[in-house]
mmCIF file with all atom_site columns, C-alpha atoms in Angstrom:
data_model
loop_
_atom_site.group_PDB
_atom_site.id
_atom_site.type_symbol
_atom_site.label_atom_id
_atom_site.label_alt_id
_atom_site.label_comp_id
_atom_site.label_asym_id
_atom_site.label_entity_id
_atom_site.label_seq_id
_atom_site.pdbx_PDB_ins_code
_atom_site.Cartn_x
_atom_site.Cartn_y
_atom_site.Cartn_z
_atom_site.occupancy
_atom_site.B_iso_or_equiv
_atom_site.pdbx_formal_charge
_atom_site.auth_seq_id
_atom_site.auth_comp_id
_atom_site.auth_asym_id
_atom_site.auth_atom_id
_atom_site.pdbx_PDB_model_num
ATOM 1   C CA . MET A 1 1   ? 123.767 106.040 95.030  1.00 0.00 ? 1   MET A CA 1
ATOM 2   C CA . LYS A 1 2   ? 121.933 103.679 92.223  1.00 0.00 ? 2   LYS A CA 1
ATOM 3   C CA . LYS A 1 3   ? 119.690 105.408 90.173  1.00 0.00 ? 3   LYS A CA 1
ATOM 4   C CA . TRP A 1 4   ? 116.528 103.827 89.147  1.00 0.00 ? 4   TRP A CA 1
ATOM 5   C CA . GLY A 1 5   ? 114.464 104.096 86.071  1.00 0.00 ? 5   GLY A CA 1
ATOM 6   C CA . LYS A 1 6   ? 110.595 104.272 86.457  1.00 0.00 ? 6   LYS A CA 1
ATOM 7   C CA . THR A 1 7   ? 110.282 100.608 85.271  1.00 0.00 ? 7   THR A CA 1
ATOM 8   C CA . ALA A 1 8   ? 112.978 99.142  86.930  1.00 0.00 ? 8   ALA A CA 1
ATOM 9   C CA . PHE A 1 9   ? 111.947 101.096 90.226  1.00 0.00 ? 9   PHE A CA 1
ATOM 10  C CA . MET A 1 10  ? 108.365 99.524  89.852  1.00 0.00 ? 10  MET A CA 1
ATOM 11  C CA . LYS A 1 11  ? 109.707 96.035  89.228  1.00 0.00 ? 11  LYS A CA 1
ATOM 12  C CA . SER A 1 12  ? 112.224 96.628  92.361  1.00 0.00 ? 12  SER A CA 1
ATOM 13  C CA . THR A 1 13  ? 109.609 98.329  94.829  1.00 0.00 ? 13  THR A CA 1
ATOM 14  C CA . GLY A 1 14  ? 106.264 97.024  94.054  1.00 0.00 ? 14  GLY A CA 1
ATOM 15  C CA . VAL A 1 15  ? 103.696 99.726  93.433  1.00 0.00 ? 15  VAL A CA 1
ATOM 16  C CA . LEU A 1 16  ? 103.616 102.372 95.631  1.00 0.00 ? 16  LEU A CA 1
ATOM 17  C CA . LEU A 1 17  ? 100.131 104.119 95.127  1.00 0.00 ? 17  LEU A CA 1
ATOM 18  C CA . SER A 1 18  ? 97.328  106.215 96.634  1.00 0.00 ? 18  SER A CA 1
ATOM 19  C CA . ALA A 1 19  ? 94.026  104.971 95.009  1.00 0.00 ? 19  ALA A CA 1
ATOM 20  C CA . VAL A 1 20  ? 91.099  107.422 95.457  1.00 0.00 ? 20  VAL A CA 1
ATOM 21  C CA . VAL A 1 21  ? 87.723  105.345 94.840  1.00 0.00 ? 21  VAL A CA 1
ATOM 22  C CA . LEU A 1 22  ? 84.412  106.947 95.507  1.00 0.00 ? 22  LEU A CA 1
ATOM 23  C CA . LEU A 1 23  ? 82.419  104.240 97.071  1.00 0.00 ? 23  LEU A CA 1
ATOM 24  C CA . SER A 1 24  ? 78.961  106.094 96.998  1.00 0.00 ? 24  SER A CA 1
ATOM 25  C CA . GLY A 1 25  ? 79.199  109.745 96.135  1.00 0.00 ? 25  GLY A CA 1
ATOM 26  C CA . CYS A 1 26  ? 77.543  113.051 97.680  1.00 0.00 ? 26  CYS A CA 1
ATOM 27  C CA . GLY A 1 27  ? 73.922  111.776 96.330  1.00 0.00 ? 27  GLY A CA 1
ATOM 28  C CA . SER A 1 28  ? 74.070  108.790 98.761  1.00 0.00 ? 28  SER A CA 1
ATOM 29  C CA . ALA A 1 29  ? 75.916  110.470 101.754 1.00 0.00 ? 29  ALA A CA 1
ATOM 30  C CA . THR A 1 30  ? 74.506  111.367 104.883 1.00 0.00 ? 30  THR A CA 1
ATOM 31  C CA . SER A 1 31  ? 72.807  114.802 104.508 1.00 0.00 ? 31  SER A CA 1
ATOM 32  C CA . THR A 1 32  ? 70.818  117.048 106.786 1.00 0.00 ? 32  THR A CA 1
ATOM 33  C CA . SER A 1 33  ? 68.533  119.874 106.410 1.00 0.00 ? 33  SER A CA 1
ATOM 34  C CA . ASN A 1 34  ? 70.684  123.038 106.145 1.00 0.00 ? 34  ASN A CA 1
ATOM 35  C CA . SER A 1 35  ? 69.248  125.388 109.066 1.00 0.00 ? 35  SER A CA 1
ATOM 36  C CA . GLU A 1 36  ? 70.731  128.555 107.182 1.00 0.00 ? 36  GLU A CA 1
ATOM 37  C CA . GLY A 1 37  ? 68.996  127.916 103.857 1.00 0.00 ? 37  GLY A CA 1
ATOM 38  C CA . SER A 1 38  ? 65.417  127.153 102.678 1.00 0.00 ? 38  SER A CA 1
ATOM 39  C CA . GLY A 1 39  ? 65.183  123.450 103.903 1.00 0.00 ? 39  GLY A CA 1
ATOM 40  C CA . ASP A 1 40  ? 65.553  122.266 100.420 1.00 0.00 ? 40  ASP A CA 1
ATOM 41  C CA . LYS A 1 41  ? 69.470  122.891 100.436 1.00 0.00 ? 41  LYS A CA 1
ATOM 42  C CA . LYS A 1 42  ? 71.209  119.704 102.525 1.00 0.00 ? 42  LYS A CA 1
ATOM 43  C CA . THR A 1 43  ? 74.534  119.616 104.171 1.00 0.00 ? 43  THR A CA 1
ATOM 44  C CA . VAL A 1 44  ? 76.368  116.811 102.884 1.00 0.00 ? 44  VAL A CA 1
ATOM 45  C CA . GLU A 1 45  ? 78.614  114.655 105.262 1.00 0.00 ? 45  GLU A CA 1
ATOM 46  C CA . LEU A 1 46  ? 81.061  112.555 103.534 1.00 0.00 ? 46  LEU A CA 1
ATOM 47  C CA . LEU A 1 47  ? 83.601  109.944 105.324 1.00 0.00 ? 47  LEU A CA 1
ATOM 48  C CA . ASN A 1 48  ? 87.315  110.006 103.803 1.00 0.00 ? 48  ASN A CA 1
ATOM 49  C CA . VAL A 1 49  ? 88.778  106.708 104.894 1.00 0.00 ? 49  VAL A CA 1
ATOM 50  C CA . SER A 1 50  ? 92.524  107.244 104.599 1.00 0.00 ? 50  SER A CA 1
ATOM 51  C CA . TYR A 1 51  ? 95.577  106.167 105.735 1.00 0.00 ? 51  TYR A CA 1
ATOM 52  C CA . ASP A 1 52  ? 98.002  108.079 108.218 1.00 0.00 ? 52  ASP A CA 1
ATOM 53  C CA . PRO A 1 53  ? 100.368 110.347 106.176 1.00 0.00 ? 53  PRO A CA 1
ATOM 54  C CA . THR A 1 54  ? 97.646  111.792 104.117 1.00 0.00 ? 54  THR A CA 1
ATOM 55  C CA . ARG A 1 55  ? 96.120  113.319 107.338 1.00 0.00 ? 55  ARG A CA 1
ATOM 56  C CA . GLU A 1 56  ? 97.246  116.791 106.609 1.00 0.00 ? 56  GLU A CA 1
ATOM 57  C CA . LEU A 1 57  ? 96.754  116.535 102.796 1.00 0.00 ? 57  LEU A CA 1
ATOM 58  C CA . TYR A 1 58  ? 92.926  116.002 103.410 1.00 0.00 ? 58  TYR A CA 1
ATOM 59  C CA . GLN A 1 59  ? 92.568  118.617 105.928 1.00 0.00 ? 59  GLN A CA 1
ATOM 60  C CA . ASP A 1 60  ? 93.552  121.222 103.181 1.00 0.00 ? 60  ASP A CA 1
ATOM 61  C CA . PHE A 1 61  ? 91.950  119.417 100.408 1.00 0.00 ? 61  PHE A CA 1
ATOM 62  C CA . ASN A 1 62  ? 88.773  118.959 102.127 1.00 0.00 ? 62  ASN A CA 1
ATOM 63  C CA . LYS A 1 63  ? 88.624  122.784 102.955 1.00 0.00 ? 63  LYS A CA 1
ATOM 64  C CA . ASP A 1 64  ? 89.335  123.734 99.208  1.00 0.00 ? 64  ASP A CA 1
ATOM 65  C CA . PHE A 1 65  ? 86.815  120.873 97.953  1.00 0.00 ? 65  PHE A CA 1
ATOM 66  C CA . ALA A 1 66  ? 83.763  122.114 100.493 1.00 0.00 ? 66  ALA A CA 1
ATOM 67  C CA . LYS A 1 67  ? 84.572  125.831 99.210  1.00 0.00 ? 67  LYS A CA 1
ATOM 68  C CA . TYR A 1 68  ? 84.126  124.784 95.563  1.00 0.00 ? 68  TYR A CA 1
ATOM 69  C CA . TRP A 1 69  ? 81.190  122.515 95.996  1.00 0.00 ? 69  TRP A CA 1
ATOM 70  C CA . LYS A 1 70  ? 79.641  125.543 97.855  1.00 0.00 ? 70  LYS A CA 1
ATOM 71  C CA . GLU A 1 71  ? 79.941  127.895 95.181  1.00 0.00 ? 71  GLU A CA 1
ATOM 72  C CA . LYS A 1 72  ? 79.344  125.254 92.180  1.00 0.00 ? 72  LYS A CA 1
ATOM 73  C CA . HIS A 1 73  ? 76.191  123.667 94.018  1.00 0.00 ? 73  HIS A CA 1
ATOM 74  C CA . GLY A 1 74  ? 75.201  126.087 97.157  1.00 0.00 ? 74  GLY A CA 1
ATOM 75  C CA . GLN A 1 75  ? 75.526  122.837 99.347  1.00 0.00 ? 75  GLN A CA 1
ATOM 76  C CA . THR A 1 76  ? 77.315  122.901 102.299 1.00 0.00 ? 76  THR A CA 1
ATOM 77  C CA . VAL A 1 77  ? 79.938  119.361 102.470 1.00 0.00 ? 77  VAL A CA 1
ATOM 78  C CA . ASN A 1 78  ? 81.630  118.276 105.528 1.00 0.00 ? 78  ASN A CA 1
ATOM 79  C CA . VAL A 1 79  ? 84.245  116.026 104.963 1.00 0.00 ? 79  VAL A CA 1
ATOM 80  C CA . LYS A 1 80  ? 85.013  113.779 108.023 1.00 0.00 ? 80  LYS A CA 1
ATOM 81  C CA . GLN A 1 81  ? 88.487  111.846 107.919 1.00 0.00 ? 81  GLN A CA 1
ATOM 82  C CA . SER A 1 82  ? 89.436  108.336 109.587 1.00 0.00 ? 82  SER A CA 1
ATOM 83  C CA . HIS A 1 83  ? 93.257  107.359 109.387 1.00 0.00 ? 83  HIS A CA 1
ATOM 84  C CA . GLY A 1 84  ? 95.258  104.438 110.408 1.00 0.00 ? 84  GLY A CA 1
ATOM 85  C CA . GLY A 1 85  ? 97.202  102.006 108.495 1.00 0.00 ? 85  GLY A CA 1
ATOM 86  C CA . SER A 1 86  ? 96.287  101.572 104.751 1.00 0.00 ? 86  SER A CA 1
ATOM 87  C CA . GLY A 1 87  ? 95.585  97.753  105.617 1.00 0.00 ? 87  GLY A CA 1
ATOM 88  C CA . SER A 1 88  ? 94.098  98.228  108.664 1.00 0.00 ? 88  SER A CA 1
ATOM 89  C CA . GLN A 1 89  ? 91.587  101.027 106.826 1.00 0.00 ? 89  GLN A CA 1
ATOM 90  C CA . ALA A 1 90  ? 90.663  98.313  104.340 1.00 0.00 ? 90  ALA A CA 1
ATOM 91  C CA . ARG A 1 91  ? 89.820  95.949  106.906 1.00 0.00 ? 91  ARG A CA 1
ATOM 92  C CA . SER A 1 92  ? 87.654  98.476  108.661 1.00 0.00 ? 92  SER A CA 1
ATOM 93  C CA . VAL A 1 93  ? 85.784  99.396  105.452 1.00 0.00 ? 93  VAL A CA 1
ATOM 94  C CA . ILE A 1 94  ? 85.346  95.371  104.750 1.00 0.00 ? 94  ILE A CA 1
ATOM 95  C CA . ASP A 1 95  ? 84.117  94.779  108.189 1.00 0.00 ? 95  ASP A CA 1
ATOM 96  C CA . GLY A 1 96  ? 81.127  97.918  107.540 1.00 0.00 ? 96  GLY A CA 1
ATOM 97  C CA . LEU A 1 97  ? 82.954  101.339 108.206 1.00 0.00 ? 97  LEU A CA 1
ATOM 98  C CA . GLU A 1 98  ? 80.704  103.015 105.972 1.00 0.00 ? 98  GLU A CA 1
ATOM 99  C CA . ALA A 1 99  ? 83.002  105.263 103.580 1.00 0.00 ? 99  ALA A CA 1
ATOM 100 C CA . ASP A 1 100 ? 81.914  107.387 101.188 1.00 0.00 ? 100 ASP A CA 1
ATOM 101 C CA . VAL A 1 101 ? 85.723  107.979 99.868  1.00 0.00 ? 101 VAL A CA 1
ATOM 102 C CA . VAL A 1 102 ? 88.809  105.545 100.070 1.00 0.00 ? 102 VAL A CA 1
ATOM 103 C CA . THR A 1 103 ? 92.061  106.996 99.955  1.00 0.00 ? 103 THR A CA 1
ATOM 104 C CA . LEU A 1 104 ? 94.576  104.145 100.628 1.00 0.00 ? 104 LEU A CA 1
ATOM 105 C CA . ALA A 1 105 ? 98.260  103.294 99.976  1.00 0.00 ? 105 ALA A CA 1
ATOM 106 C CA . LEU A 1 106 ? 98.258  100.234 97.897  1.00 0.00 ? 106 LEU A CA 1
ATOM 107 C CA . ALA A 1 107 ? 95.927  99.306  95.119  1.00 0.00 ? 107 ALA A CA 1
ATOM 108 C CA . TYR A 1 108 ? 95.405  95.566  96.612  1.00 0.00 ? 108 TYR A CA 1
ATOM 109 C CA . ASP A 1 109 ? 94.016  97.095  99.672  1.00 0.00 ? 109 ASP A CA 1
ATOM 110 C CA . ILE A 1 110 ? 91.244  98.560  97.543  1.00 0.00 ? 110 ILE A CA 1
ATOM 111 C CA . ASP A 1 111 ? 91.243  95.319  95.661  1.00 0.00 ? 111 ASP A CA 1
ATOM 112 C CA . ALA A 1 112 ? 90.454  93.570  99.058  1.00 0.00 ? 112 ALA A CA 1
ATOM 113 C CA . ILE A 1 113 ? 87.563  95.840  99.248  1.00 0.00 ? 113 ILE A CA 1
ATOM 114 C CA . SER A 1 114 ? 86.511  94.994  95.701  1.00 0.00 ? 114 SER A CA 1
ATOM 115 C CA . LYS A 1 115 ? 86.761  91.353  96.388  1.00 0.00 ? 115 LYS A CA 1
ATOM 116 C CA . LYS A 1 116 ? 84.258  91.924  98.985  1.00 0.00 ? 116 LYS A CA 1
ATOM 117 C CA . LYS A 1 117 ? 81.648  93.315  96.523  1.00 0.00 ? 117 LYS A CA 1
ATOM 118 C CA . GLN A 1 118 ? 81.973  96.714  98.281  1.00 0.00 ? 118 GLN A CA 1
ATOM 119 C CA . LEU A 1 119 ? 83.344  98.193  95.097  1.00 0.00 ? 119 LEU A CA 1
ATOM 120 C CA . ALA A 1 120 ? 83.193  97.443  91.256  1.00 0.00 ? 120 ALA A CA 1
ATOM 121 C CA . GLU A 1 121 ? 85.525  95.557  90.267  1.00 0.00 ? 121 GLU A CA 1
ATOM 122 C CA . ASP A 1 122 ? 86.734  97.621  87.595  1.00 0.00 ? 122 ASP A CA 1
ATOM 123 C CA . TRP A 1 123 ? 87.473  100.455 90.153  1.00 0.00 ? 123 TRP A CA 1
ATOM 124 C CA . GLN A 1 124 ? 90.997  101.408 88.531  1.00 0.00 ? 124 GLN A CA 1
ATOM 125 C CA . LYS A 1 125 ? 88.970  102.181 85.051  1.00 0.00 ? 125 LYS A CA 1
ATOM 126 C CA . ARG A 1 126 ? 86.863  104.875 86.760  1.00 0.00 ? 126 ARG A CA 1
ATOM 127 C CA . LEU A 1 127 ? 89.082  107.849 86.970  1.00 0.00 ? 127 LEU A CA 1
ATOM 128 C CA . ALA A 1 128 ? 92.188  108.938 84.868  1.00 0.00 ? 128 ALA A CA 1
ATOM 129 C CA . ASN A 1 129 ? 95.449  107.374 85.652  1.00 0.00 ? 129 ASN A CA 1
ATOM 130 C CA . ASN A 1 130 ? 93.837  104.274 87.171  1.00 0.00 ? 130 ASN A CA 1
ATOM 131 C CA . SER A 1 131 ? 92.250  105.954 89.608  1.00 0.00 ? 131 SER A CA 1
ATOM 132 C CA . THR A 1 132 ? 95.746  106.816 90.905  1.00 0.00 ? 132 THR A CA 1
ATOM 133 C CA . PRO A 1 133 ? 95.629  110.675 91.462  1.00 0.00 ? 133 PRO A CA 1
ATOM 134 C CA . TYR A 1 134 ? 99.490  110.690 93.137  1.00 0.00 ? 134 TYR A CA 1
ATOM 135 C CA . THR A 1 135 ? 102.192 108.398 93.918  1.00 0.00 ? 135 THR A CA 1
ATOM 136 C CA . SER A 1 136 ? 104.692 108.452 96.479  1.00 0.00 ? 136 SER A CA 1
ATOM 137 C CA . THR A 1 137 ? 108.089 107.318 97.137  1.00 0.00 ? 137 THR A CA 1
ATOM 138 C CA . ILE A 1 138 ? 110.384 105.986 99.431  1.00 0.00 ? 138 ILE A CA 1
ATOM 139 C CA . VAL A 1 139 ? 112.662 108.438 101.823 1.00 0.00 ? 139 VAL A CA 1
ATOM 140 C CA . PHE A 1 140 ? 115.439 107.986 104.528 1.00 0.00 ? 140 PHE A CA 1
ATOM 141 C CA . LEU A 1 141 ? 114.747 110.122 107.209 1.00 0.00 ? 141 LEU A CA 1
ATOM 142 C CA . VAL A 1 142 ? 118.058 110.740 109.234 1.00 0.00 ? 142 VAL A CA 1
ATOM 143 C CA . ARG A 1 143 ? 119.491 112.745 112.235 1.00 0.00 ? 143 ARG A CA 1
ATOM 144 C CA . LYS A 1 144 ? 120.489 116.162 111.644 1.00 0.00 ? 144 LYS A CA 1
ATOM 145 C CA . GLY A 1 145 ? 123.726 116.484 109.156 1.00 0.00 ? 145 GLY A CA 1
ATOM 146 C CA . ASN A 1 146 ? 123.474 112.871 108.925 1.00 0.00 ? 146 ASN A CA 1
ATOM 147 C CA . PRO A 1 147 ? 126.296 111.403 110.977 1.00 0.00 ? 147 PRO A CA 1
ATOM 148 C CA . LYS A 1 148 ? 126.348 108.138 109.820 1.00 0.00 ? 148 LYS A CA 1
ATOM 149 C CA . GLY A 1 149 ? 126.165 109.217 106.053 1.00 0.00 ? 149 GLY A CA 1
ATOM 150 C CA . ILE A 1 150 ? 123.163 107.074 105.191 1.00 0.00 ? 150 ILE A CA 1
ATOM 151 C CA . LYS A 1 151 ? 122.426 107.365 101.288 1.00 0.00 ? 151 LYS A CA 1
ATOM 152 C CA . ASP A 1 152 ? 121.301 104.039 100.295 1.00 0.00 ? 152 ASP A CA 1
ATOM 153 C CA . TRP A 1 153 ? 119.823 100.726 101.196 1.00 0.00 ? 153 TRP A CA 1
ATOM 154 C CA . ASP A 1 154 ? 123.325 99.456  101.829 1.00 0.00 ? 154 ASP A CA 1
ATOM 155 C CA . ASP A 1 155 ? 124.066 102.130 104.117 1.00 0.00 ? 155 ASP A CA 1
ATOM 156 C CA . LEU A 1 156 ? 121.298 101.004 106.490 1.00 0.00 ? 156 LEU A CA 1
ATOM 157 C CA . THR A 1 157 ? 122.929 97.814  107.103 1.00 0.00 ? 157 THR A CA 1
ATOM 158 C CA . LYS A 1 158 ? 125.951 99.542  108.462 1.00 0.00 ? 158 LYS A CA 1
ATOM 159 C CA . LYS A 1 159 ? 127.203 98.551  112.150 1.00 0.00 ? 159 LYS A CA 1
ATOM 160 C CA . GLY A 1 160 ? 125.214 100.970 114.713 1.00 0.00 ? 160 GLY A CA 1
ATOM 161 C CA . VAL A 1 161 ? 122.247 102.077 112.386 1.00 0.00 ? 161 VAL A CA 1
ATOM 162 C CA . SER A 1 162 ? 119.084 101.424 113.270 1.00 0.00 ? 162 SER A CA 1
ATOM 163 C CA . VAL A 1 163 ? 115.944 101.377 111.166 1.00 0.00 ? 163 VAL A CA 1
ATOM 164 C CA . ILE A 1 164 ? 112.504 102.749 112.164 1.00 0.00 ? 164 ILE A CA 1
ATOM 165 C CA . THR A 1 165 ? 109.699 101.204 110.161 1.00 0.00 ? 165 THR A CA 1
ATOM 166 C CA . PRO A 1 166 ? 105.673 101.124 110.371 1.00 0.00 ? 166 PRO A CA 1
ATOM 167 C CA . ASN A 1 167 ? 103.800 98.266  110.979 1.00 0.00 ? 167 ASN A CA 1
ATOM 168 C CA . PRO A 1 168 ? 104.621 95.905  107.857 1.00 0.00 ? 168 PRO A CA 1
ATOM 169 C CA . LYS A 1 169 ? 100.919 94.158  108.718 1.00 0.00 ? 169 LYS A CA 1
ATOM 170 C CA . THR A 1 170 ? 99.057  97.359  108.411 1.00 0.00 ? 170 THR A CA 1
ATOM 171 C CA . SER A 1 171 ? 101.067 99.916  106.537 1.00 0.00 ? 171 SER A CA 1
ATOM 172 C CA . GLY A 1 172 ? 101.450 100.843 102.833 1.00 0.00 ? 172 GLY A CA 1
ATOM 173 C CA . GLY A 1 173 ? 105.019 101.469 103.469 1.00 0.00 ? 173 GLY A CA 1
ATOM 174 C CA . HIS A 1 174 ? 106.094 97.776  103.923 1.00 0.00 ? 174 HIS A CA 1
ATOM 175 C CA . VAL A 1 175 ? 106.370 97.126  100.327 1.00 0.00 ? 175 VAL A CA 1
ATOM 176 C CA . GLY A 1 176 ? 109.214 99.709  99.835  1.00 0.00 ? 176 GLY A CA 1
ATOM 177 C CA . LEU A 1 177 ? 110.906 98.244  102.993 1.00 0.00 ? 177 LEU A CA 1
ATOM 178 C CA . PHE A 1 178 ? 110.192 94.474  101.672 1.00 0.00 ? 178 PHE A CA 1
ATOM 179 C CA . SER A 1 179 ? 111.610 95.337  98.287  1.00 0.00 ? 179 SER A CA 1
ATOM 180 C CA . GLY A 1 180 ? 114.690 97.357  100.074 1.00 0.00 ? 180 GLY A CA 1
ATOM 181 C CA . VAL A 1 181 ? 115.340 94.071  101.616 1.00 0.00 ? 181 VAL A CA 1
ATOM 182 C CA . GLY A 1 182 ? 115.315 92.084  98.505  1.00 0.00 ? 182 GLY A CA 1
ATOM 183 C CA . ILE A 1 183 ? 117.634 94.586  96.581  1.00 0.00 ? 183 ILE A CA 1
ATOM 184 C CA . ARG A 1 184 ? 120.039 94.120  99.385  1.00 0.00 ? 184 ARG A CA 1
ATOM 185 C CA . THR A 1 185 ? 119.627 90.286  99.173  1.00 0.00 ? 185 THR A CA 1
ATOM 186 C CA . GLU A 1 186 ? 120.154 90.295  95.591  1.00 0.00 ? 186 GLU A CA 1
ATOM 187 C CA . LYS A 1 187 ? 123.648 92.428  96.071  1.00 0.00 ? 187 LYS A CA 1
ATOM 188 C CA . ILE A 1 188 ? 124.937 89.429  98.752  1.00 0.00 ? 188 ILE A CA 1
#
């Protein structure tokens, strides 16, 4: 199996990243009176518009964040989630879905939101690591025992091997898929 250095990997497969961008912060989120408190504390509701594979991650993260915020500020935060393909989610925000936080698979999905003036042009400079708190990589999931011996891109072209991929029009996964096809084409 060919080993990729970081630079070669980025050039070959494109930038697969998850960008977290605060579109409006807690102050402008929906808030309601907190029936448990004195009325001056508000319950804040945030909407995190994200891509499909992050559903479980944010379920746990949202609970931890709500606990942290309550301890630090005495304010209840309820984080609602919306999940779908990265491109579809970007389109939903562009078309009017009022997100408080957007966590998408590809920088250019965030750029599309920025181009519609719904986000500052310098969004990547607002947080550390170009507003990219984590990255993901491509993996091959195979049947138990890997009966067809799939280890690398070339193995995906073997007779009898089928590939299941996300919708390339709406998923961030298409960058890796198309880059993998490009790698294979270069070898022919």
